[in-house]
Amino acid sequence: SLAQWQALEPLARECLDRRSGTFFCVGDPQQAIYGWRGGVAELSAALDQRLGPFERSGLAVNRRSSQVVVDAVNQIFSSLSGNPALQDDLAAAEAWSTRFQVHKAYHADRDGYVRLVVAPSRREDEKDEDATLRFAADEIRRLYDESAGATIGVLVRKNKVVARMIVE
């Protein structure tokens, strides 16, 4: 986040100003999807401009997800600039696409499941968020009933909906 970088930048400069100083920075611009927590993808790209040239290396091996999940991520994010839903923000989609690295799963033999579904429209008497949470809960219940013993992870944008999701 910008606030975290503002706290760290003076320390980074001090390290680099020393004759034998080094600065080792680990970051993932793709984690800037967490914009509601202050993530700013441009910070990583701006390091060269602010502190000088850097040696960069990427980590394209995912140790958390199965290959089927990684394949879905690769398919979606390697072609964002061609996604009709993002044509109003084409510059951001193109910037993302230029930074995106195709990933592989470290645990390629793990099972996995991916399904991208758009929630149906809300009823007249409910908020969009309520309709989406209800729909997601119904889908999770259905998947759980069909796959006894499966572990199902659920990501939500806001912590405040976690309790509601559990209730649903």
PDB file of C-alpha atoms in Angstrom:
ATOM      1  CA  SER A   1       0.000   0.000   0.000  1.00  0.00           C
ATOM      2  CA  LEU A   2       1.062   3.597  -0.451  1.00  0.00           C
ATOM      3  CA  ALA A   3       1.083   4.208   3.303  1.00  0.00           C
ATOM      4  CA  GLN A   4       3.350   1.202   3.886  1.00  0.00           C
ATOM      5  CA  TRP A   5       5.692   2.327   1.108  1.00  0.00           C
ATOM      6  CA  GLN A   6       5.870   5.869   2.518  1.00  0.00           C
ATOM      7  CA  ALA A   7       7.072   4.370   5.796  1.00  0.00           C
ATOM      8  CA  LEU A   8       9.620   2.084   4.096  1.00  0.00           C
ATOM      9  CA  GLU A   9      11.002   4.357   1.386  1.00  0.00           C
ATOM     10  CA  PRO A  10      13.371   6.333   3.680  1.00  0.00           C
ATOM     11  CA  LEU A  11      14.834   3.040   4.947  1.00  0.00           C
ATOM     12  CA  ALA A  12      15.259   1.783   1.379  1.00  0.00           C
ATOM     13  CA  ARG A  13      17.026   4.999   0.383  1.00  0.00           C
ATOM     14  CA  GLU A  14      19.328   4.748   3.406  1.00  0.00           C
ATOM     15  CA  CYS A  15      20.262   1.169   2.471  1.00  0.00           C
ATOM     16  CA  LEU A  16      21.020   2.146  -1.106  1.00  0.00           C
ATOM     17  CA  ASP A  17      23.014   5.250  -0.128  1.00  0.00           C
ATOM     18  CA  ARG A  18      25.564   3.119   1.716  1.00  0.00           C
ATOM     19  CA  ARG A  19      28.495   1.870  -0.319  1.00  0.00           C
ATOM     20  CA  SER A  20      27.800  -1.767   0.552  1.00  0.00           C
ATOM     21  CA  GLY A  21      24.089  -1.370   1.142  1.00  0.00           C
ATOM     22  CA  THR A  22      21.465  -3.537  -0.466  1.00  0.00           C
ATOM     23  CA  PHE A  23      17.727  -3.367  -0.592  1.00  0.00           C
ATOM     24  CA  PHE A  24      15.739  -6.582  -1.057  1.00  0.00           C
ATOM     25  CA  CYS A  25      12.090  -5.981  -1.841  1.00  0.00           C
ATOM     26  CA  VAL A  26       9.413  -8.627  -2.251  1.00  0.00           C
ATOM     27  CA  GLY A  27       6.128  -7.638  -3.777  1.00  0.00           C
ATOM     28  CA  ASP A  28       3.423  -8.848  -6.067  1.00  0.00           C
ATOM     29  CA  PRO A  29       1.698  -6.253  -8.234  1.00  0.00           C
ATOM     30  CA  GLN A  30      -1.075  -8.768  -8.841  1.00  0.00           C
ATOM     31  CA  GLN A  31      -1.971  -8.534  -5.163  1.00  0.00           C
ATOM     32  CA  ALA A  32      -3.010  -4.953  -5.843  1.00  0.00           C
ATOM     33  CA  ILE A  33      -6.416  -6.426  -6.598  1.00  0.00           C
ATOM     34  CA  TYR A  34      -6.851  -5.780  -2.900  1.00  0.00           C
ATOM     35  CA  GLY A  35      -7.348  -2.088  -3.653  1.00  0.00           C
ATOM     36  CA  TRP A  36      -9.804  -1.739  -0.796  1.00  0.00           C
ATOM     37  CA  ARG A  37      -6.831  -2.472   1.505  1.00  0.00           C
ATOM     38  CA  GLY A  38      -4.689   0.134  -0.213  1.00  0.00           C
ATOM     39  CA  GLY A  39      -2.950  -2.050  -2.786  1.00  0.00           C
ATOM     40  CA  VAL A  40      -1.346  -0.027  -5.600  1.00  0.00           C
ATOM     41  CA  ALA A  41       0.178  -2.064  -8.446  1.00  0.00           C
ATOM     42  CA  GLU A  42       2.100   0.941  -9.779  1.00  0.00           C
ATOM     43  CA  LEU A  43       4.343   1.001  -6.672  1.00  0.00           C
ATOM     44  CA  SER A  44       6.346  -1.965  -7.899  1.00  0.00           C
ATOM     45  CA  ALA A  45       6.784  -0.469 -11.361  1.00  0.00           C
ATOM     46  CA  ALA A  46       7.824   2.902  -9.876  1.00  0.00           C
ATOM     47  CA  LEU A  47      10.697   1.488  -7.786  1.00  0.00           C
ATOM     48  CA  ASP A  48      13.138   1.902 -10.678  1.00  0.00           C
ATOM     49  CA  GLN A  49      12.155   5.553 -11.078  1.00  0.00           C
ATOM     50  CA  ARG A  50      12.280   6.318  -7.355  1.00  0.00           C
ATOM     51  CA  LEU A  51      15.334   4.327  -6.268  1.00  0.00           C
ATOM     52  CA  GLY A  52      17.237   3.399  -9.406  1.00  0.00           C
ATOM     53  CA  PRO A  53      17.437   0.278 -11.558  1.00  0.00           C
ATOM     54  CA  PHE A  54      16.676  -3.033  -9.896  1.00  0.00           C
ATOM     55  CA  GLU A  55      17.292  -6.639 -10.708  1.00  0.00           C
ATOM     56  CA  ARG A  56      13.876  -8.256 -10.873  1.00  0.00           C
ATOM     57  CA  SER A  57      12.829 -11.870 -10.809  1.00  0.00           C
ATOM     58  CA  GLY A  58       9.420 -13.438 -10.908  1.00  0.00           C
ATOM     59  CA  LEU A  59       7.843 -16.377  -9.186  1.00  0.00           C
ATOM     60  CA  ALA A  60       5.556 -18.097 -11.647  1.00  0.00           C
ATOM     61  CA  VAL A  61       5.048 -21.267  -9.627  1.00  0.00           C
ATOM     62  CA  ASN A  62       1.937 -21.302  -7.476  1.00  0.00           C
ATOM     63  CA  ARG A  63       2.271 -23.435  -4.340  1.00  0.00           C
ATOM     64  CA  ARG A  64      -1.314 -22.934  -3.130  1.00  0.00           C
ATOM     65  CA  SER A  65      -3.553 -24.007  -5.979  1.00  0.00           C
ATOM     66  CA  SER A  66      -4.077 -27.002  -8.203  1.00  0.00           C
ATOM     67  CA  GLN A  67      -3.235 -26.833 -11.902  1.00  0.00           C
ATOM     68  CA  VAL A  68      -6.904 -26.567 -12.883  1.00  0.00           C
ATOM     69  CA  VAL A  69      -7.226 -23.404 -10.766  1.00  0.00           C
ATOM     70  CA  VAL A  70      -3.977 -21.976 -12.127  1.00  0.00           C
ATOM     71  CA  ASP A  71      -5.108 -22.733 -15.696  1.00  0.00           C
ATOM     72  CA  ALA A  72      -8.320 -20.769 -15.112  1.00  0.00           C
ATOM     73  CA  VAL A  73      -6.359 -17.817 -13.730  1.00  0.00           C
ATOM     74  CA  ASN A  74      -3.979 -17.939 -16.693  1.00  0.00           C
ATOM     75  CA  GLN A  75      -6.859 -18.059 -19.170  1.00  0.00           C
ATOM     76  CA  ILE A  76      -8.686 -15.114 -17.615  1.00  0.00           C
ATOM     77  CA  PHE A  77      -5.788 -12.824 -16.790  1.00  0.00           C
ATOM     78  CA  SER A  78      -3.552 -13.354 -19.808  1.00  0.00           C
ATOM     79  CA  SER A  79      -6.176 -11.812 -22.075  1.00  0.00           C
ATOM     80  CA  LEU A  80      -7.759  -9.065 -19.985  1.00  0.00           C
ATOM     81  CA  SER A  81      -7.315  -6.395 -22.620  1.00  0.00           C
ATOM     82  CA  GLY A  82      -9.609  -8.370 -24.928  1.00  0.00           C
ATOM     83  CA  ASN A  83     -12.367  -8.710 -22.333  1.00  0.00           C
ATOM     84  CA  PRO A  84     -15.441  -6.720 -23.436  1.00  0.00           C
ATOM     85  CA  ALA A  85     -16.363  -5.999 -19.806  1.00  0.00           C
ATOM     86  CA  LEU A  86     -13.134  -4.007 -19.384  1.00  0.00           C
ATOM     87  CA  GLN A  87     -13.254  -1.882 -22.530  1.00  0.00           C
ATOM     88  CA  ASP A  88     -14.114   1.227 -20.481  1.00  0.00           C
ATOM     89  CA  ASP A  89     -10.828   0.788 -18.599  1.00  0.00           C
ATOM     90  CA  LEU A  90      -8.690  -0.587 -21.403  1.00  0.00           C
ATOM     91  CA  ALA A  91      -5.482   1.139 -20.229  1.00  0.00           C
ATOM     92  CA  ALA A  92      -5.652  -0.612 -16.843  1.00  0.00           C
ATOM     93  CA  ALA A  93      -6.427  -3.961 -18.493  1.00  0.00           C
ATOM     94  CA  GLU A  94      -3.482  -3.572 -20.882  1.00  0.00           C
ATOM     95  CA  ALA A  95      -1.141  -2.554 -18.042  1.00  0.00           C
ATOM     96  CA  TRP A  96      -2.202  -5.645 -16.100  1.00  0.00           C
ATOM     97  CA  SER A  97      -1.706  -7.888 -19.125  1.00  0.00           C
ATOM     98  CA  THR A  98       1.839  -6.648 -19.713  1.00  0.00           C
ATOM     99  CA  ARG A  99       2.779  -7.495 -16.103  1.00  0.00           C
ATOM    100  CA  PHE A 100       0.988 -10.834 -15.979  1.00  0.00           C
ATOM    101  CA  GLN A 101       3.121 -13.973 -15.985  1.00  0.00           C
ATOM    102  CA  VAL A 102       1.641 -17.327 -16.910  1.00  0.00           C
ATOM    103  CA  HIS A 103       1.802 -19.553 -13.829  1.00  0.00           C
ATOM    104  CA  LYS A 104       2.214 -23.255 -13.170  1.00  0.00           C
ATOM    105  CA  ALA A 105       1.104 -25.228 -10.143  1.00  0.00           C
ATOM    106  CA  TYR A 106       3.842 -26.691  -7.959  1.00  0.00           C
ATOM    107  CA  HIS A 107       1.435 -29.454  -6.921  1.00  0.00           C
ATOM    108  CA  ALA A 108       0.262 -30.276 -10.446  1.00  0.00           C
ATOM    109  CA  ASP A 109      -1.257 -33.579  -9.306  1.00  0.00           C
ATOM    110  CA  ARG A 110      -3.759 -31.999  -6.892  1.00  0.00           C
ATOM    111  CA  ASP A 111      -7.419 -32.105  -7.750  1.00  0.00           C
ATOM    112  CA  GLY A 112      -9.269 -28.872  -8.218  1.00  0.00           C
ATOM    113  CA  TYR A 113     -12.426 -27.333  -9.538  1.00  0.00           C
ATOM    114  CA  VAL A 114     -13.134 -23.994 -11.156  1.00  0.00           C
ATOM    115  CA  ARG A 115     -16.399 -22.564 -12.305  1.00  0.00           C
ATOM    116  CA  LEU A 116     -17.070 -18.949 -13.133  1.00  0.00           C
ATOM    117  CA  VAL A 117     -20.726 -18.050 -12.677  1.00  0.00           C
ATOM    118  CA  VAL A 118     -22.532 -14.735 -12.834  1.00  0.00           C
ATOM    119  CA  ALA A 119     -25.170 -14.362 -10.141  1.00  0.00           C
ATOM    120  CA  PRO A 120     -28.699 -13.755 -11.372  1.00  0.00           C
ATOM    121  CA  SER A 121     -30.278 -10.321 -11.084  1.00  0.00           C
ATOM    122  CA  ARG A 122     -31.679  -9.333  -7.723  1.00  0.00           C
ATOM    123  CA  ARG A 123     -35.346  -9.308  -6.828  1.00  0.00           C
ATOM    124  CA  GLU A 124     -37.068  -5.934  -6.622  1.00  0.00           C
ATOM    125  CA  ASP A 125     -37.051  -5.995  -2.809  1.00  0.00           C
ATOM    126  CA  GLU A 126     -33.356  -6.784  -2.212  1.00  0.00           C
ATOM    127  CA  LYS A 127     -29.909  -5.262  -2.604  1.00  0.00           C
ATOM    128  CA  ASP A 128     -27.442  -6.585  -5.197  1.00  0.00           C
ATOM    129  CA  GLU A 129     -25.117  -7.751  -2.415  1.00  0.00           C
ATOM    130  CA  ASP A 130     -27.907  -9.774  -0.748  1.00  0.00           C
ATOM    131  CA  ALA A 131     -28.812 -11.507  -4.006  1.00  0.00           C
ATOM    132  CA  THR A 132     -25.190 -12.342  -4.753  1.00  0.00           C
ATOM    133  CA  LEU A 133     -24.498 -13.720  -1.264  1.00  0.00           C
ATOM    134  CA  ARG A 134     -27.666 -15.811  -1.287  1.00  0.00           C
ATOM    135  CA  PHE A 135     -26.826 -17.192  -4.725  1.00  0.00           C
ATOM    136  CA  ALA A 136     -23.235 -17.956  -3.687  1.00  0.00           C
ATOM    137  CA  ALA A 137     -24.399 -19.715  -0.522  1.00  0.00           C
ATOM    138  CA  ASP A 138     -26.826 -21.865  -2.521  1.00  0.00           C
ATOM    139  CA  GLU A 139     -24.050 -22.806  -4.960  1.00  0.00           C
ATOM    140  CA  ILE A 140     -21.662 -23.646  -2.111  1.00  0.00           C
ATOM    141  CA  ARG A 141     -24.321 -25.795  -0.431  1.00  0.00           C
ATOM    142  CA  ARG A 142     -24.986 -27.627  -3.711  1.00  0.00           C
ATOM    143  CA  LEU A 143     -21.288 -28.245  -4.351  1.00  0.00           C
ATOM    144  CA  TYR A 144     -20.730 -29.427  -0.791  1.00  0.00           C
ATOM    145  CA  ASP A 145     -23.654 -31.860  -0.991  1.00  0.00           C
ATOM    146  CA  GLU A 146     -22.330 -33.227  -4.302  1.00  0.00           C
ATOM    147  CA  SER A 147     -18.741 -33.554  -3.079  1.00  0.00           C
ATOM    148  CA  ALA A 148     -18.714 -35.054   0.398  1.00  0.00           C
ATOM    149  CA  GLY A 149     -15.531 -34.176   2.231  1.00  0.00           C
ATOM    150  CA  ALA A 150     -14.498 -31.457  -0.217  1.00  0.00           C
ATOM    151  CA  THR A 151     -12.876 -28.294   1.036  1.00  0.00           C
ATOM    152  CA  ILE A 152     -14.454 -25.190  -0.427  1.00  0.00           C
ATOM    153  CA  GLY A 153     -12.782 -21.802  -0.199  1.00  0.00           C
ATOM    154  CA  VAL A 154     -14.843 -18.642  -0.463  1.00  0.00           C
ATOM    155  CA  LEU A 155     -13.360 -15.225  -1.200  1.00  0.00           C
ATOM    156  CA  VAL A 156     -15.347 -12.099  -0.468  1.00  0.00           C
ATOM    157  CA  ARG A 157     -14.472  -8.454  -1.111  1.00  0.00           C
ATOM    158  CA  LYS A 158     -15.388  -7.152   2.333  1.00  0.00           C
ATOM    159  CA  ASN A 159     -14.850  -8.665   5.768  1.00  0.00           C
ATOM    160  CA  LYS A 160     -18.236  -7.356   6.842  1.00  0.00           C
ATOM    161  CA  VAL A 161     -20.018  -9.926   4.644  1.00  0.00           C
ATOM    162  CA  VAL A 162     -18.231 -12.971   6.096  1.00  0.00           C
ATOM    163  CA  ALA A 163     -20.720 -13.441   8.945  1.00  0.00           C
ATOM    164  CA  ARG A 164     -23.624 -13.019   6.526  1.00  0.00           C
ATOM    165  CA  MET A 165     -22.073 -15.554   4.160  1.00  0.00           C
ATOM    166  CA  ILE A 166     -21.748 -18.057   7.014  1.00  0.00           C
ATOM    167  CA  VAL A 167     -25.382 -17.502   8.032  1.00  0.00           C
ATOM    168  CA  GLU A 168     -26.541 -17.972   4.438  1.00  0.00           C
TER     169      GLU A 168
END
